[in-house]
Coordinates of C-alpha atoms in Angstrom, one line a residue:
X2 CA 62.5 31.3 13.0
X3 CA 62.8 27.9 11.6
X4 CA 59.1 27.4 12.4
X5 CA 58.0 30.5 10.7
X6 CA 60.1 29.2 7.5
X7 CA 58.5 25.9 7.5
X8 CA 54.8 27.2 7.9
X9 CA 55.5 29.8 5.0
X10 CA 56.9 26.8 2.8
X11 CA 53.6 25.1 3.5
X12 CA 51.3 27.8 2.8
X13 CA 53.1 28.4 -0.6
X14 CA 52.8 24.6 -1.4
X15 CA 48.9 25.0 -0.7
X16 CA 48.8 27.8 -3.0
X17 CA 50.4 26.0 -5.8
X18 CA 48.3 23.0 -5.4
X19 CA 45.1 24.7 -5.5
X20 CA 46.1 27.0 -8.1
X21 CA 47.2 24.2 -10.4
X22 CA 43.8 22.4 -9.8
X23 CA 41.9 25.7 -10.8
X24 CA 44.0 25.9 -14.0
X25 CA 43.4 22.3 -14.8
X26 CA 39.7 22.7 -14.2
X27 CA 39.4 25.9 -16.5
X28 CA 41.2 24.0 -19.2
X29 CA 39.4 20.7 -19.0
X30 CA 36.1 22.0 -18.0
X31 CA 33.4 20.3 -15.9
X32 CA 33.0 16.5 -16.4
X33 CA 30.7 15.7 -19.3
X34 CA 27.2 15.0 -17.8
X35 CA 24.8 12.2 -18.9
X36 CA 21.7 13.1 -21.2
X37 CA 19.2 14.8 -19.3
X38 CA 16.5 12.1 -18.2
X39 CA 12.9 12.4 -19.6
X40 CA 10.8 14.7 -17.3
X41 CA 9.3 12.6 -14.6
X42 CA 5.5 12.7 -14.0
X43 CA 4.4 15.1 -11.3
X44 CA 4.5 13.3 -7.6
X45 CA 1.3 12.2 -6.6
X46 CA -0.1 12.5 -3.1
X47 CA 1.2 9.5 -1.2
X48 CA -2.1 8.0 -0.7
X49 CA -2.2 7.7 -4.6
X50 CA 1.4 6.6 -5.0
X51 CA 1.5 2.9 -4.8
X52 CA 0.1 0.1 -2.5
X53 CA 0.2 0.4 1.3
X54 CA 0.6 -2.2 4.0
X55 CA 4.0 -3.4 2.8
X56 CA 6.0 -1.3 5.4
X57 CA 5.9 -1.5 9.0
X58 CA 7.1 1.8 9.4
X59 CA 6.6 5.2 7.3
X60 CA 6.9 8.8 7.7
X61 CA 8.5 8.7 11.1
X62 CA 5.9 6.4 12.3
X63 CA 6.1 2.6 13.3
X64 CA 3.3 -0.2 13.7
X65 CA 4.1 -2.1 16.9
X66 CA 2.2 -5.2 17.8
X67 CA 1.9 -5.7 21.3
X68 CA 0.0 -9.1 21.3
X69 CA 2.8 -11.7 21.4
X70 CA 0.9 -15.0 21.4
X71 CA -2.4 -15.6 19.4
X72 CA -3.7 -19.2 19.4
X73 CA -6.3 -20.0 16.8
X74 CA -9.9 -20.1 18.0
X75 CA -9.5 -18.2 21.4
X76 CA -11.0 -15.0 21.7
X77 CA -8.6 -12.4 23.2
X78 CA -7.7 -8.7 23.0
X79 CA -5.4 -7.6 20.3
X80 CA -3.4 -4.6 21.0
X81 CA -1.0 -2.4 19.2
X82 CA 0.6 1.0 18.9
X83 CA 1.5 3.6 16.3
X84 CA 4.8 4.9 17.6
X85 CA 6.4 8.2 16.6
X86 CA 10.2 8.6 16.0
X87 CA 10.8 9.6 19.6
X88 CA 9.2 6.3 20.9
X89 CA 5.9 8.1 22.0
X90 CA 2.6 6.7 20.8
X91 CA 0.5 8.7 18.3
X92 CA -2.7 9.7 20.1
X93 CA -4.0 12.1 17.7
X94 CA -6.1 11.1 14.6
X95 CA -8.4 12.4 11.9
X96 CA -11.5 10.3 11.3
X97 CA -11.5 8.4 7.8
X98 CA -14.8 6.6 6.7
X99 CA -16.4 7.6 10.2
X100 CA -13.7 5.8 12.2
X101 CA -10.2 6.8 13.6
X102 CA -8.6 3.4 12.8
X103 CA -9.5 0.7 10.6
X104 CA -7.6 -2.8 11.3
X105 CA -7.6 -5.2 8.6
X106 CA -6.7 -8.8 9.5
X107 CA -6.0 -11.2 6.6
X108 CA -4.3 -14.5 6.1
X109 CA -1.2 -14.9 3.9
X110 CA -3.3 -17.4 1.8
X111 CA -6.4 -14.7 1.4
X112 CA -8.8 -17.0 2.6
X113 CA -9.3 -15.4 5.9
X114 CA -10.3 -11.6 6.3
X115 CA -11.7 -9.4 9.0
X116 CA -12.3 -5.7 9.2
X117 CA -12.6 -4.3 12.6
X118 CA -12.5 -1.0 14.5
X119 CA -10.1 -0.8 17.7
X120 CA -10.7 1.6 20.5
X121 CA -7.8 4.1 21.4
X122 CA -6.9 4.1 25.1
X123 CA -5.5 6.9 27.2
X124 CA -1.9 5.3 27.1
X125 CA -2.0 5.4 23.3
X126 CA -2.4 1.5 22.8
X127 CA -5.2 0.6 20.3
X128 CA -7.4 -2.5 21.5
X129 CA -9.9 -4.7 20.1
X130 CA -11.5 -8.0 20.9
X131 CA -10.4 -10.4 18.2
X132 CA -10.7 -14.2 17.5
X133 CA -8.8 -15.7 14.5
X134 CA -10.4 -19.2 13.7
X135 CA -7.5 -20.5 11.5
X136 CA -4.0 -21.0 12.2
X137 CA -1.4 -19.5 9.9
X138 CA 0.5 -16.5 8.9
X139 CA -1.4 -13.3 8.8
X140 CA -0.9 -9.6 8.1
X141 CA -2.4 -6.7 10.0
X142 CA -3.0 -3.4 8.5
X143 CA -3.5 -0.2 10.4
X144 CA -5.3 2.3 8.3
X145 CA -5.5 5.6 9.8
X146 CA -4.7 9.5 9.2
X147 CA -2.8 11.4 11.8
X148 CA -4.4 14.7 13.0
X149 CA -1.5 16.7 11.6
X150 CA -1.4 14.5 8.3
X151 CA -2.3 15.4 4.8
X152 CA -3.1 12.2 3.7
X153 CA -4.1 8.7 5.1
X154 CA -1.5 6.0 6.0
X155 CA -1.5 2.2 6.0
X156 CA 1.0 0.3 8.0
X157 CA 1.3 -3.5 8.0
X158 CA 2.9 -6.1 10.3
X159 CA 3.1 -9.8 10.4
X160 CA 1.3 -12.0 12.9
X161 CA 1.8 -15.7 13.5
X162 CA -1.3 -17.5 14.8
X163 CA -0.5 -21.0 16.3
X164 CA -2.4 -24.1 15.7
X165 CA -2.8 -26.7 13.0
X166 CA -1.7 -25.2 10.0
X167 CA -2.9 -26.1 6.5
X168 CA -2.4 -23.4 3.9
X169 CA -5.1 -23.3 1.2
X170 CA -4.9 -22.3 -2.5
X171 CA -6.2 -18.9 -3.7
X172 CA -9.8 -19.2 -4.6
X173 CA -10.4 -19.3 -8.5
X174 CA -10.9 -16.2 -10.2
X175 CA -14.8 -15.6 -10.1
X176 CA -16.9 -12.4 -10.6
X177 CA -19.8 -13.9 -8.2
X178 CA -19.6 -14.4 -4.5
X179 CA -22.3 -15.7 -2.4
X180 CA -22.7 -14.8 1.4
X181 CA -25.8 -15.7 3.5
X182 CA -28.2 -15.8 0.7
X183 CA -26.9 -12.7 -0.9
X184 CA -25.5 -12.9 -4.3
X185 CA -22.8 -10.1 -5.3
X186 CA -21.5 -9.8 -8.8
X187 CA -18.5 -7.8 -9.8
X188 CA -18.3 -5.9 -13.3
X189 CA -15.2 -4.1 -14.6
X190 CA -11.6 -4.7 -14.9
X191 CA -8.3 -3.2 -13.7
X192 CA -5.2 -2.3 -15.7
X193 CA -1.7 -1.8 -14.1
X194 CA -1.2 1.7 -13.0
X195 CA -4.7 3.1 -14.3
X196 CA -7.6 4.0 -12.2
X197 CA -10.4 1.4 -12.8
X198 CA -14.2 1.4 -12.2
X199 CA -15.5 -1.5 -10.3
X200 CA -19.2 -2.0 -10.0
X201 CA -20.6 -4.5 -7.4
X202 CA -24.4 -5.4 -7.7
X203 CA -26.1 -7.0 -4.6
X204 CA -29.1 -9.4 -5.0
X205 CA -31.2 -11.5 -2.3
X206 CA -33.2 -14.5 -3.6
X207 CA -32.5 -13.3 -7.0
X208 CA -34.0 -9.8 -6.7
X209 CA -31.9 -6.6 -6.6
X210 CA -31.4 -5.1 -3.2
X211 CA -32.3 -1.5 -3.3
X212 CA -32.3 -0.5 0.3
X213 CA -28.7 -1.2 1.2
X214 CA -27.7 0.8 4.5
X215 CA -25.0 3.4 4.8
X216 CA -21.7 1.6 6.1
X217 CA -18.4 3.8 7.0
X218 CA -20.0 6.7 5.1
X219 CA -20.8 4.7 1.9
X220 CA -23.0 1.9 0.7
X221 CA -20.0 -0.5 1.0
X222 CA -16.4 -0.6 1.9
X223 CA -13.9 -2.5 -0.5
X224 CA -10.6 -3.9 0.4
X225 CA -8.3 -5.2 -2.3
X226 CA -5.0 -7.2 -1.5
X227 CA -2.6 -8.6 -4.0
X228 CA -1.8 -12.1 -3.9
X229 CA 1.9 -13.0 -2.8
X230 CA 2.9 -9.8 -0.7
X231 CA -0.6 -8.8 0.5
X232 CA -0.2 -5.0 -1.2
X233 CA -3.0 -2.9 0.1
X234 CA -4.5 -1.1 -2.8
X235 CA -6.1 2.3 -2.7
X236 CA -9.9 2.0 -3.3
X237 CA -12.4 4.9 -3.3
X238 CA -16.2 4.8 -3.1
X239 CA -18.3 6.7 -5.7
X240 CA -21.0 8.7 -4.1
X241 CA -22.2 9.7 -0.6
X242 CA -25.4 8.2 1.1
X243 CA -28.0 11.1 1.2
X244 CA -26.4 13.2 -1.4
X245 CA -29.5 12.9 -3.7
X246 CA -27.6 11.0 -6.4
X247 CA -26.2 8.0 -5.1
X248 CA -28.7 5.0 -5.2
X249 CA -28.8 2.7 -2.1
X250 CA -28.5 -0.3 -4.5
X251 CA -28.2 -2.6 -6.0
X252 CA -25.0 -1.3 -7.5
X253 CA -22.1 0.0 -5.5
X254 CA -19.3 1.6 -7.4
X255 CA -15.7 2.0 -6.6
X256 CA -12.6 3.3 -8.1
X257 CA -9.3 1.4 -7.6
X258 CA -5.7 1.4 -8.9
X259 CA -3.6 -1.8 -9.2
X260 CA -0.1 -0.8 -9.7
X261 CA 0.9 -4.1 -11.2
X262 CA -0.5 -7.3 -13.0
X263 CA -1.3 -10.4 -10.8
X264 CA -3.9 -11.7 -8.7
X265 CA -5.9 -9.9 -6.3
X266 CA -8.4 -10.8 -3.7
X267 CA -11.1 -8.2 -2.9
X268 CA -13.5 -8.0 0.0
X269 CA -16.7 -6.2 0.0
X270 CA -18.3 -5.3 3.3
X271 CA -22.0 -4.2 2.8
X272 CA -25.0 -3.5 5.3
X273 CA -28.4 -4.8 5.1
X274 CA -31.2 -5.2 7.5
X275 CA -28.5 -4.1 10.2
X276 CA -26.0 -6.8 9.5
X277 CA -22.6 -6.3 8.0
X278 CA -21.8 -9.1 5.5
X279 CA -18.4 -9.7 3.4
X280 CA -18.4 -10.8 -0.1
X281 CA -15.0 -11.9 -1.4
X282 CA -13.7 -12.2 -5.0
X283 CA -10.4 -13.4 -6.9
X284 CA -9.7 -11.0 -9.7
X285 CA -6.8 -11.2 -12.3
X286 CA -5.3 -7.9 -13.4
X287 CA -3.4 -8.3 -16.8
X288 CA -1.3 -6.3 -18.9
X289 CA 2.1 -4.7 -18.7
X290 CA 3.3 -2.7 -15.5
X291 CA 3.6 1.1 -15.9
X292 CA 7.1 2.2 -16.9
X293 CA 9.4 2.9 -13.9
X294 CA 10.8 6.4 -12.8
X295 CA 7.7 8.3 -14.2
X296 CA 8.6 7.5 -17.8
X297 CA 6.4 7.6 -20.5
X298 CA 5.6 4.3 -22.7
X299 CA 7.7 6.0 -25.5
X300 CA 10.6 7.1 -23.4
X301 CA 11.0 3.5 -21.7
X302 CA 10.7 1.5 -25.1
X303 CA 13.6 3.9 -26.4
X304 CA 15.6 3.4 -23.2
X305 CA 15.2 -0.4 -23.6
X306 CA 16.0 -0.4 -27.2
X307 CA 19.1 1.5 -26.5
X308 CA 20.4 -0.7 -23.7
X309 CA 19.7 -4.0 -25.8
X310 CA 21.8 -2.5 -28.6
X311 CA 24.6 -1.7 -26.3
X312 CA 24.8 -5.1 -24.9
X313 CA 24.7 -6.5 -28.5
X314 CA 27.7 -4.2 -29.4
X315 CA 29.8 -5.4 -26.3
X316 CA 28.8 -2.7 -24.1
X317 CA 26.8 -2.8 -20.7
X318 CA 23.9 -0.7 -21.3
X319 CA 23.1 2.5 -19.6
X320 CA 23.9 2.7 -15.9
X321 CA 20.9 3.5 -13.7
X322 CA 20.8 7.0 -12.6
X323 CA 22.9 7.9 -9.5
X324 CA 25.3 4.8 -9.9
X325 CA 28.9 4.7 -11.1
X326 CA 29.8 3.5 -14.6
X327 CA 32.5 1.3 -12.8
X328 CA 29.9 -0.7 -11.2
X329 CA 27.6 -3.7 -12.5
X330 CA 25.0 -2.6 -15.1
X331 CA 21.4 -2.2 -13.8
X332 CA 18.4 -2.1 -16.1
X333 CA 14.7 -2.5 -15.8
X334 CA 12.8 -5.3 -17.8
X335 CA 9.5 -4.9 -19.4

């Protein structure tokens, strides 16, 4: 009987507590909400949204390098896997630019570059013969598209090449590159956050090359890497060989998007007379970066002005969305 009495008293206490909370809530109303943020731009497909190659894992896939020791100047087999979330290797891919896998190998100082195409074994391991002539720190990029995927993916991993390491400065900005007697010139400029047109013209012995050969489904393949972190930019060729509209030289047209200002190293692979050659350029992208969070230029400028005014008046600016007002202020510079 005493037990029942205690339970009844406990139940009554709960009713009083929740009833009081309900009454207080009805009187006070919901907590005031912050002003609604400006609508963000529609989400772009992942292959269009920012640079790739900065992550070793993305979308439940992980790039695992299997070659532990890589001495400079020694030919050997480079091996790696793309692992799924359950630890099993990804074995089904869609071809992109005529290949299932594009492997880019670049030194951190951007003076060394290779674009090669590994073979997939029945064990889910990608293998390719590789010689890296110069010691140093390198980044490898696996550029691929899963069979079930809706877009391509680029994962990156660091690789150390042992030997006498002497880092080199980034080559000077130049719109001309000479390789094996071919002169390639670059025309066009990129602005942060905008698609830009790049036209590369190929000459040999001072004469325009008009019989470029198809390579990876186009008359050229362009890779762009950002100096400092080796962000891998999205670059798309314009036109298709044999479509009756795209000339086989001397000009090759690409569209690229650099999401920030800074220096970039660009590598153009082109094929002529059965040989693939690589022309390299250093390009400087200038101008302000696009506003964060999909804001327009006007909305971002207004937010910065509001924050600056609040700080001048002794406040702390506008807290970042999703953070407590009790925490430290968080803002974005221009």
